Amino acid sequence: SQQGEEDPQALSIQEGENATMNCSYKTSINNLQWYRQNSGRGLVHLILIRSNEREKHSGRLRVTLDTSKKSSSLLITASRAADTASYFCATEGQGGSEKLVFGKGTKLTVNP
Amino acid sequence: NAGVTQTPKFQVLKTGQSMTLQCAQDMNHEYMSWYRQDPGMGLRLIHYSVGAGITDQGEVPNGYNVSRSTTEDFPLRLLSAAPSQTSVYFCASSYSSVGASEQYFGPGTRLTVT
């Protein structure tokens, strides 16, 4: 069962531009996480935002959470070619926090 | 720390064969999970464990078995491989509840079943 859905499915931008990816989810959550996956590699954790937080920053990353709309966004500022990757949001599945449910991801391409 | 390690990196099986995908972590994490990733499908949870001796099913458990005899190791067994099990398999671990803590992922095992 898919809890989070990322939008857009694919995004292509030029180096230096900002990239925004969105995630919508269906049920109430305690936390939402964002991960990055470089081609052929495992996932790497970026940020965890709790349901009582509205915004969180980490370097060039900014994550917002709107629990009333059941949505989150990931903003990457001043993008670099090295940011080229797939980005996934993940939330706790229904029935307990031991099951993390991932969306299908946004494939970001940053052109030099 | 080696983090989360997975072996093998690549494997080709014939339909009906069995095998075990190995996963180990050296971070003393209680929580471990197995996911499969198929094109356009994101990651789907196969089985997970909240500690040694405790395992439970995820979203797509059929055709797979797990056991957790130690904190460090969480092997995934394919009982009788089928072409539908062709996928990339990732093992992950975390210090506490998966929803509330960072997941550390292994590099993956790419499995092809012919």
PDB file of C-alpha atoms in Angstrom:
ATOM      1  CA  SER A   1       0.000   0.000   0.000  1.00  0.00           C
ATOM      2  CA  GLN A   2       1.464   3.332  -1.078  1.00  0.00           C
ATOM      3  CA  GLN A   3       1.324   5.977   1.609  1.00  0.00           C
ATOM      4  CA  GLY A   4       3.405   8.741   0.037  1.00  0.00           C
ATOM      5  CA  GLU A   5       3.263   9.856  -3.578  1.00  0.00           C
ATOM      6  CA  GLU A   6       5.919  12.169  -4.991  1.00  0.00           C
ATOM      7  CA  ASP A   7       5.292  14.769  -7.627  1.00  0.00           C
ATOM      8  CA  PRO A   8       6.600  15.303 -10.232  1.00  0.00           C
ATOM      9  CA  GLN A   9       7.817  11.861 -11.306  1.00  0.00           C
ATOM     10  CA  ALA A  10      10.746  13.466 -13.121  1.00  0.00           C
ATOM     11  CA  LEU A  11      12.335  16.911 -13.033  1.00  0.00           C
ATOM     12  CA  SER A  12      15.125  18.320 -15.189  1.00  0.00           C
ATOM     13  CA  ILE A  13      16.791  21.632 -14.322  1.00  0.00           C
ATOM     14  CA  GLN A  14      19.999  23.566 -14.908  1.00  0.00           C
ATOM     15  CA  GLU A  15      22.781  23.835 -12.382  1.00  0.00           C
ATOM     16  CA  GLY A  16      22.195  26.738 -10.017  1.00  0.00           C
ATOM     17  CA  GLU A  17      18.401  26.536 -10.218  1.00  0.00           C
ATOM     18  CA  ASN A  18      16.182  25.451  -7.345  1.00  0.00           C
ATOM     19  CA  ALA A  19      14.401  22.099  -7.389  1.00  0.00           C
ATOM     20  CA  THR A  20      11.117  21.474  -5.608  1.00  0.00           C
ATOM     21  CA  MET A  21       9.613  18.052  -5.085  1.00  0.00           C
ATOM     22  CA  ASN A  22       6.308  17.311  -3.409  1.00  0.00           C
ATOM     23  CA  CYS A  23       4.974  14.384  -1.429  1.00  0.00           C
ATOM     24  CA  SER A  24       1.366  13.685  -0.543  1.00  0.00           C
ATOM     25  CA  TYR A  25       0.227  11.043   1.889  1.00  0.00           C
ATOM     26  CA  LYS A  26      -3.079   9.555   2.916  1.00  0.00           C
ATOM     27  CA  THR A  27      -3.271   9.013   6.666  1.00  0.00           C
ATOM     28  CA  SER A  28      -2.130  10.877   9.748  1.00  0.00           C
ATOM     29  CA  ILE A  29       1.565  10.562  10.499  1.00  0.00           C
ATOM     30  CA  ASN A  30       3.974  11.145  13.350  1.00  0.00           C
ATOM     31  CA  ASN A  31       7.004  11.773  11.143  1.00  0.00           C
ATOM     32  CA  LEU A  32       7.952  12.065   7.499  1.00  0.00           C
ATOM     33  CA  GLN A  33      11.379  11.352   6.048  1.00  0.00           C
ATOM     34  CA  TRP A  34      13.141  12.199   2.806  1.00  0.00           C
ATOM     35  CA  TYR A  35      15.790   9.984   1.205  1.00  0.00           C
ATOM     36  CA  ARG A  36      18.074  10.300  -1.799  1.00  0.00           C
ATOM     37  CA  GLN A  37      19.167   7.461  -4.064  1.00  0.00           C
ATOM     38  CA  ASN A  38      21.987   7.835  -6.529  1.00  0.00           C
ATOM     39  CA  SER A  39      21.820   5.516  -9.516  1.00  0.00           C
ATOM     40  CA  GLY A  40      22.679   1.939  -8.555  1.00  0.00           C
ATOM     41  CA  ARG A  41      23.156   2.771  -4.883  1.00  0.00           C
ATOM     42  CA  GLY A  42      21.317   2.366  -1.601  1.00  0.00           C
ATOM     43  CA  LEU A  43      19.166   5.115  -0.137  1.00  0.00           C
ATOM     44  CA  VAL A  44      20.654   7.862   1.995  1.00  0.00           C
ATOM     45  CA  HIS A  45      18.659   9.649   4.678  1.00  0.00           C
ATOM     46  CA  LEU A  46      18.289  13.421   4.196  1.00  0.00           C
ATOM     47  CA  ILE A  47      15.835  14.816   6.718  1.00  0.00           C
ATOM     48  CA  LEU A  48      13.214  13.675   9.220  1.00  0.00           C
ATOM     49  CA  ILE A  49      10.443  16.144  10.039  1.00  0.00           C
ATOM     50  CA  ARG A  50       8.000  15.559  12.863  1.00  0.00           C
ATOM     51  CA  SER A  51       4.275  16.234  12.647  1.00  0.00           C
ATOM     52  CA  ASN A  52       4.559  19.203  15.019  1.00  0.00           C
ATOM     53  CA  GLU A  53       7.211  20.861  12.832  1.00  0.00           C
ATOM     54  CA  ARG A  54       6.367  23.021   9.834  1.00  0.00           C
ATOM     55  CA  GLU A  55       9.797  23.527   8.340  1.00  0.00           C
ATOM     56  CA  LYS A  56      13.278  22.095   8.655  1.00  0.00           C
ATOM     57  CA  HIS A  57      16.588  23.008   7.063  1.00  0.00           C
ATOM     58  CA  SER A  58      19.781  21.078   6.393  1.00  0.00           C
ATOM     59  CA  GLY A  59      22.398  22.847   4.309  1.00  0.00           C
ATOM     60  CA  ARG A  60      20.838  23.538   0.893  1.00  0.00           C
ATOM     61  CA  LEU A  61      17.790  21.424   1.737  1.00  0.00           C
ATOM     62  CA  ARG A  62      14.530  22.819   3.054  1.00  0.00           C
ATOM     63  CA  VAL A  63      11.617  20.566   3.954  1.00  0.00           C
ATOM     64  CA  THR A  64       8.134  21.772   4.781  1.00  0.00           C
ATOM     65  CA  LEU A  65       5.242  19.802   6.188  1.00  0.00           C
ATOM     66  CA  ASP A  66       1.554  20.723   6.007  1.00  0.00           C
ATOM     67  CA  THR A  67      -0.390  18.177   8.022  1.00  0.00           C
ATOM     68  CA  SER A  68      -3.732  19.802   7.171  1.00  0.00           C
ATOM     69  CA  LYS A  69      -3.097  19.113   3.477  1.00  0.00           C
ATOM     70  CA  LYS A  70      -1.203  15.869   4.164  1.00  0.00           C
ATOM     71  CA  SER A  71       1.705  17.045   2.075  1.00  0.00           C
ATOM     72  CA  SER A  72       5.400  17.804   2.289  1.00  0.00           C
ATOM     73  CA  SER A  73       7.867  19.475  -0.029  1.00  0.00           C
ATOM     74  CA  LEU A  74      11.615  19.184  -0.459  1.00  0.00           C
ATOM     75  CA  LEU A  75      13.432  22.210  -1.841  1.00  0.00           C
ATOM     76  CA  ILE A  76      17.035  21.955  -3.021  1.00  0.00           C
ATOM     77  CA  THR A  77      18.527  25.407  -3.536  1.00  0.00           C
ATOM     78  CA  ALA A  78      21.359  26.256  -5.915  1.00  0.00           C
ATOM     79  CA  SER A  79      21.369  22.752  -7.342  1.00  0.00           C
ATOM     80  CA  ARG A  80      24.527  21.021  -8.519  1.00  0.00           C
ATOM     81  CA  ALA A  81      25.135  18.201 -10.982  1.00  0.00           C
ATOM     82  CA  ALA A  82      25.925  15.990  -7.964  1.00  0.00           C
ATOM     83  CA  ASP A  83      22.303  16.420  -6.800  1.00  0.00           C
ATOM     84  CA  THR A  84      21.197  14.269  -9.744  1.00  0.00           C
ATOM     85  CA  ALA A  85      19.410  11.367  -8.047  1.00  0.00           C
ATOM     86  CA  SER A  86      15.985  10.006  -7.156  1.00  0.00           C
ATOM     87  CA  TYR A  87      14.306  11.435  -4.086  1.00  0.00           C
ATOM     88  CA  PHE A  88      11.790   9.537  -1.969  1.00  0.00           C
ATOM     89  CA  CYS A  89       9.514  10.475   0.869  1.00  0.00           C
ATOM     90  CA  ALA A  90       8.713   7.857   3.495  1.00  0.00           C
ATOM     91  CA  THR A  91       6.099   7.685   6.201  1.00  0.00           C
ATOM     92  CA  GLU A  92       5.017   5.195   8.792  1.00  0.00           C
ATOM     93  CA  GLY A  93       2.538   2.736   7.339  1.00  0.00           C
ATOM     94  CA  GLN A  94      -0.839   2.128   8.863  1.00  0.00           C
ATOM     95  CA  GLY A  95      -0.830  -0.171  11.853  1.00  0.00           C
ATOM     96  CA  GLY A  96       2.427   0.784  13.487  1.00  0.00           C
ATOM     97  CA  SER A  97       5.674   2.629  13.176  1.00  0.00           C
ATOM     98  CA  GLU A  98       7.786  -0.441  12.406  1.00  0.00           C
ATOM     99  CA  LYS A  99       6.720  -0.292   8.764  1.00  0.00           C
ATOM    100  CA  LEU A 100       8.177   2.517   6.683  1.00  0.00           C
ATOM    101  CA  VAL A 101       6.290   3.103   3.443  1.00  0.00           C
ATOM    102  CA  PHE A 102       8.045   4.776   0.515  1.00  0.00           C
ATOM    103  CA  GLY A 103       6.638   6.706  -2.392  1.00  0.00           C
ATOM    104  CA  LYS A 104       7.691   5.979  -5.968  1.00  0.00           C
ATOM    105  CA  GLY A 105      10.148   8.839  -6.036  1.00  0.00           C
ATOM    106  CA  THR A 106      11.046  11.907  -8.085  1.00  0.00           C
ATOM    107  CA  LYS A 107      13.923  11.498 -10.520  1.00  0.00           C
ATOM    108  CA  LEU A 108      15.904  14.765 -10.537  1.00  0.00           C
ATOM    109  CA  THR A 109      18.396  15.547 -13.279  1.00  0.00           C
ATOM    110  CA  VAL A 110      20.617  18.592 -12.854  1.00  0.00           C
ATOM    111  CA  ASN A 111      22.277  19.575 -16.106  1.00  0.00           C
ATOM    112  CA  PRO A 112      25.700  21.248 -15.919  1.00  0.00           C
TER     113      PRO A 112
ATOM    114  CA  ASN B   1      32.140   1.150  11.004  1.00  0.00           C
ATOM    115  CA  ALA B   2      31.255  -0.790   7.878  1.00  0.00           C
ATOM    116  CA  GLY B   3      27.583   0.201   8.316  1.00  0.00           C
ATOM    117  CA  VAL B   4      25.168  -2.140   6.540  1.00  0.00           C
ATOM    118  CA  THR B   5      26.737  -4.736   4.281  1.00  0.00           C
ATOM    119  CA  GLN B   6      24.991  -7.005   1.809  1.00  0.00           C
ATOM    120  CA  THR B   7      26.232 -10.019  -0.105  1.00  0.00           C
ATOM    121  CA  PRO B   8      26.238 -10.930  -2.903  1.00  0.00           C
ATOM    122  CA  LYS B   9      26.076  -7.758  -5.035  1.00  0.00           C
ATOM    123  CA  PHE B  10      24.730  -9.654  -8.042  1.00  0.00           C
ATOM    124  CA  GLN B  11      23.085 -13.047  -8.392  1.00  0.00           C
ATOM    125  CA  VAL B  12      21.454 -15.002 -11.212  1.00  0.00           C
ATOM    126  CA  LEU B  13      19.174 -17.888 -10.279  1.00  0.00           C
ATOM    127  CA  LYS B  14      17.145 -20.374 -12.235  1.00  0.00           C
ATOM    128  CA  THR B  15      13.456 -20.755 -11.451  1.00  0.00           C
ATOM    129  CA  GLY B  16      12.994 -23.075  -8.489  1.00  0.00           C
ATOM    130  CA  GLN B  17      16.432 -22.561  -6.977  1.00  0.00           C
ATOM    131  CA  SER B  18      16.803 -21.301  -3.431  1.00  0.00           C
ATOM    132  CA  MET B  19      19.313 -18.897  -1.973  1.00  0.00           C
ATOM    133  CA  THR B  20      20.030 -16.629   0.966  1.00  0.00           C
ATOM    134  CA  LEU B  21      20.776 -12.930   0.724  1.00  0.00           C
ATOM    135  CA  GLN B  22      23.035 -11.877   3.550  1.00  0.00           C
ATOM    136  CA  CYS B  23      22.734  -8.638   5.520  1.00  0.00           C
ATOM    137  CA  ALA B  24      24.852  -7.525   8.442  1.00  0.00           C
ATOM    138  CA  GLN B  25      25.219  -4.294  10.412  1.00  0.00           C
ATOM    139  CA  ASP B  26      27.821  -3.286  12.969  1.00  0.00           C
ATOM    140  CA  MET B  27      25.961  -0.341  14.538  1.00  0.00           C
ATOM    141  CA  ASN B  28      24.145  -2.363  17.209  1.00  0.00           C
ATOM    142  CA  HIS B  29      20.789  -1.426  15.669  1.00  0.00           C
ATOM    143  CA  GLU B  30      17.717  -3.211  16.919  1.00  0.00           C
ATOM    144  CA  TYR B  31      15.538  -2.588  13.873  1.00  0.00           C
ATOM    145  CA  MET B  32      16.301  -4.232  10.517  1.00  0.00           C
ATOM    146  CA  SER B  33      14.249  -4.462   7.340  1.00  0.00           C
ATOM    147  CA  TRP B  34      14.315  -5.972   3.877  1.00  0.00           C
ATOM    148  CA  TYR B  35      12.918  -4.091   0.875  1.00  0.00           C
ATOM    149  CA  ARG B  36      12.658  -4.832  -2.790  1.00  0.00           C
ATOM    150  CA  GLN B  37      12.806  -2.139  -5.448  1.00  0.00           C
ATOM    151  CA  ASP B  38      11.265  -2.620  -8.849  1.00  0.00           C
ATOM    152  CA  PRO B  39      11.260  -0.045 -11.664  1.00  0.00           C
ATOM    153  CA  GLY B  40       8.615   2.606 -11.070  1.00  0.00           C
ATOM    154  CA  MET B  41       7.444   0.973  -7.828  1.00  0.00           C
ATOM    155  CA  GLY B  42       9.562   2.592  -5.134  1.00  0.00           C
ATOM    156  CA  LEU B  43      10.587   0.375  -2.238  1.00  0.00           C
ATOM    157  CA  ARG B  44       8.281  -2.264  -0.803  1.00  0.00           C
ATOM    158  CA  LEU B  45       8.791  -3.845   2.589  1.00  0.00           C
ATOM    159  CA  ILE B  46       9.255  -7.625   2.603  1.00  0.00           C
ATOM    160  CA  HIS B  47      10.012  -8.494   6.243  1.00  0.00           C
ATOM    161  CA  TYR B  48      11.275  -6.629   9.250  1.00  0.00           C
ATOM    162  CA  SER B  49      12.645  -7.283  12.720  1.00  0.00           C
ATOM    163  CA  VAL B  50      12.486  -5.183  15.880  1.00  0.00           C
ATOM    164  CA  GLY B  51      15.156  -7.220  17.665  1.00  0.00           C
ATOM    165  CA  ALA B  52      16.881 -10.583  17.856  1.00  0.00           C
ATOM    166  CA  GLY B  53      14.343 -13.384  17.748  1.00  0.00           C
ATOM    167  CA  ILE B  54      11.491 -11.144  16.551  1.00  0.00           C
ATOM    168  CA  THR B  55      10.412 -10.885  12.923  1.00  0.00           C
ATOM    169  CA  ASP B  56       7.241  -9.875  11.144  1.00  0.00           C
ATOM    170  CA  GLN B  57       5.834  -9.601   7.650  1.00  0.00           C
ATOM    171  CA  GLY B  58       5.793  -6.501   5.540  1.00  0.00           C
ATOM    172  CA  GLU B  59       3.825  -5.662   2.422  1.00  0.00           C
ATOM    173  CA  VAL B  60       5.149  -8.390   0.096  1.00  0.00           C
ATOM    174  CA  PRO B  61       6.329 -11.377   2.216  1.00  0.00           C
ATOM    175  CA  ASN B  62       5.249 -14.287   0.019  1.00  0.00           C
ATOM    176  CA  GLY B  63       8.128 -16.450  -1.198  1.00  0.00           C
ATOM    177  CA  TYR B  64      10.581 -15.105   1.383  1.00  0.00           C
ATOM    178  CA  ASN B  65      11.666 -16.200   4.852  1.00  0.00           C
ATOM    179  CA  VAL B  66      13.722 -14.387   7.449  1.00  0.00           C
ATOM    180  CA  SER B  67      15.245 -15.112  10.824  1.00  0.00           C
ATOM    181  CA  ARG B  68      17.092 -12.951  13.338  1.00  0.00           C
ATOM    182  CA  SER B  69      19.265 -15.027  15.618  1.00  0.00           C
ATOM    183  CA  THR B  70      21.690 -12.170  16.377  1.00  0.00           C
ATOM    184  CA  THR B  71      21.423  -8.383  16.500  1.00  0.00           C
ATOM    185  CA  GLU B  72      23.959  -8.075  13.682  1.00  0.00           C
ATOM    186  CA  ASP B  73      22.561 -10.410  11.009  1.00  0.00           C
ATOM    187  CA  PHE B  74      19.269 -10.533   9.153  1.00  0.00           C
ATOM    188  CA  PRO B  75      19.383 -12.997   6.230  1.00  0.00           C
ATOM    189  CA  LEU B  76      16.621 -13.187   3.620  1.00  0.00           C
ATOM    190  CA  ARG B  77      15.863 -16.599   2.147  1.00  0.00           C
ATOM    191  CA  LEU B  78      14.214 -17.185  -1.196  1.00  0.00           C
ATOM    192  CA  LEU B  79      12.592 -20.592  -0.928  1.00  0.00           C
ATOM    193  CA  SER B  80      11.903 -21.358  -4.604  1.00  0.00           C
ATOM    194  CA  ALA B  81      12.909 -18.511  -6.884  1.00  0.00           C
ATOM    195  CA  ALA B  82      10.423 -17.208  -9.444  1.00  0.00           C
ATOM    196  CA  PRO B  83      10.918 -14.676 -12.270  1.00  0.00           C
ATOM    197  CA  SER B  84       8.635 -12.284 -10.335  1.00  0.00           C
ATOM    198  CA  GLN B  85      11.356 -12.079  -7.687  1.00  0.00           C
ATOM    199  CA  THR B  86      13.748 -10.443 -10.128  1.00  0.00           C
ATOM    200  CA  SER B  87      14.479  -7.171  -8.347  1.00  0.00           C
ATOM    201  CA  VAL B  88      16.995  -5.158  -6.386  1.00  0.00           C
ATOM    202  CA  TYR B  89      16.959  -6.034  -2.696  1.00  0.00           C
ATOM    203  CA  PHE B  90      17.944  -3.596   0.023  1.00  0.00           C
ATOM    204  CA  CYS B  91      18.556  -4.249   3.680  1.00  0.00           C
ATOM    205  CA  ALA B  92      18.233  -1.399   6.157  1.00  0.00           C
ATOM    206  CA  SER B  93      18.748  -0.881   9.866  1.00  0.00           C
ATOM    207  CA  SER B  94      17.889   1.774  12.418  1.00  0.00           C
ATOM    208  CA  TYR B  95      18.554   2.498  16.063  1.00  0.00           C
ATOM    209  CA  SER B  96      14.893   2.672  16.991  1.00  0.00           C
ATOM    210  CA  SER B  97      11.446   2.695  15.463  1.00  0.00           C
ATOM    211  CA  VAL B  98      11.660   3.058  11.679  1.00  0.00           C
ATOM    212  CA  GLY B  99       9.188   5.888  11.605  1.00  0.00           C
ATOM    213  CA  ALA B 100      11.111   7.965  14.105  1.00  0.00           C
ATOM    214  CA  SER B 101      14.739   7.371  13.190  1.00  0.00           C
ATOM    215  CA  GLU B 102      17.086   7.417  10.244  1.00  0.00           C
ATOM    216  CA  GLN B 103      17.302   4.236   8.209  1.00  0.00           C
ATOM    217  CA  TYR B 104      20.764   3.110   7.093  1.00  0.00           C
ATOM    218  CA  PHE B 105      20.684   1.201   3.820  1.00  0.00           C
ATOM    219  CA  GLY B 106      23.037  -1.368   2.395  1.00  0.00           C
ATOM    220  CA  PRO B 107      24.297  -1.134  -1.219  1.00  0.00           C
ATOM    221  CA  GLY B 108      21.762  -3.659  -2.499  1.00  0.00           C
ATOM    222  CA  THR B 109      21.725  -7.072  -4.171  1.00  0.00           C
ATOM    223  CA  ARG B 110      20.635  -7.225  -7.802  1.00  0.00           C
ATOM    224  CA  LEU B 111      18.855 -10.540  -8.360  1.00  0.00           C
ATOM    225  CA  THR B 112      17.792 -11.978 -11.710  1.00  0.00           C
ATOM    226  CA  VAL B 113      15.660 -15.113 -11.892  1.00  0.00           C
ATOM    227  CA  THR B 114      15.510 -16.810 -15.285  1.00  0.00           C
TER     228      THR B 114
END
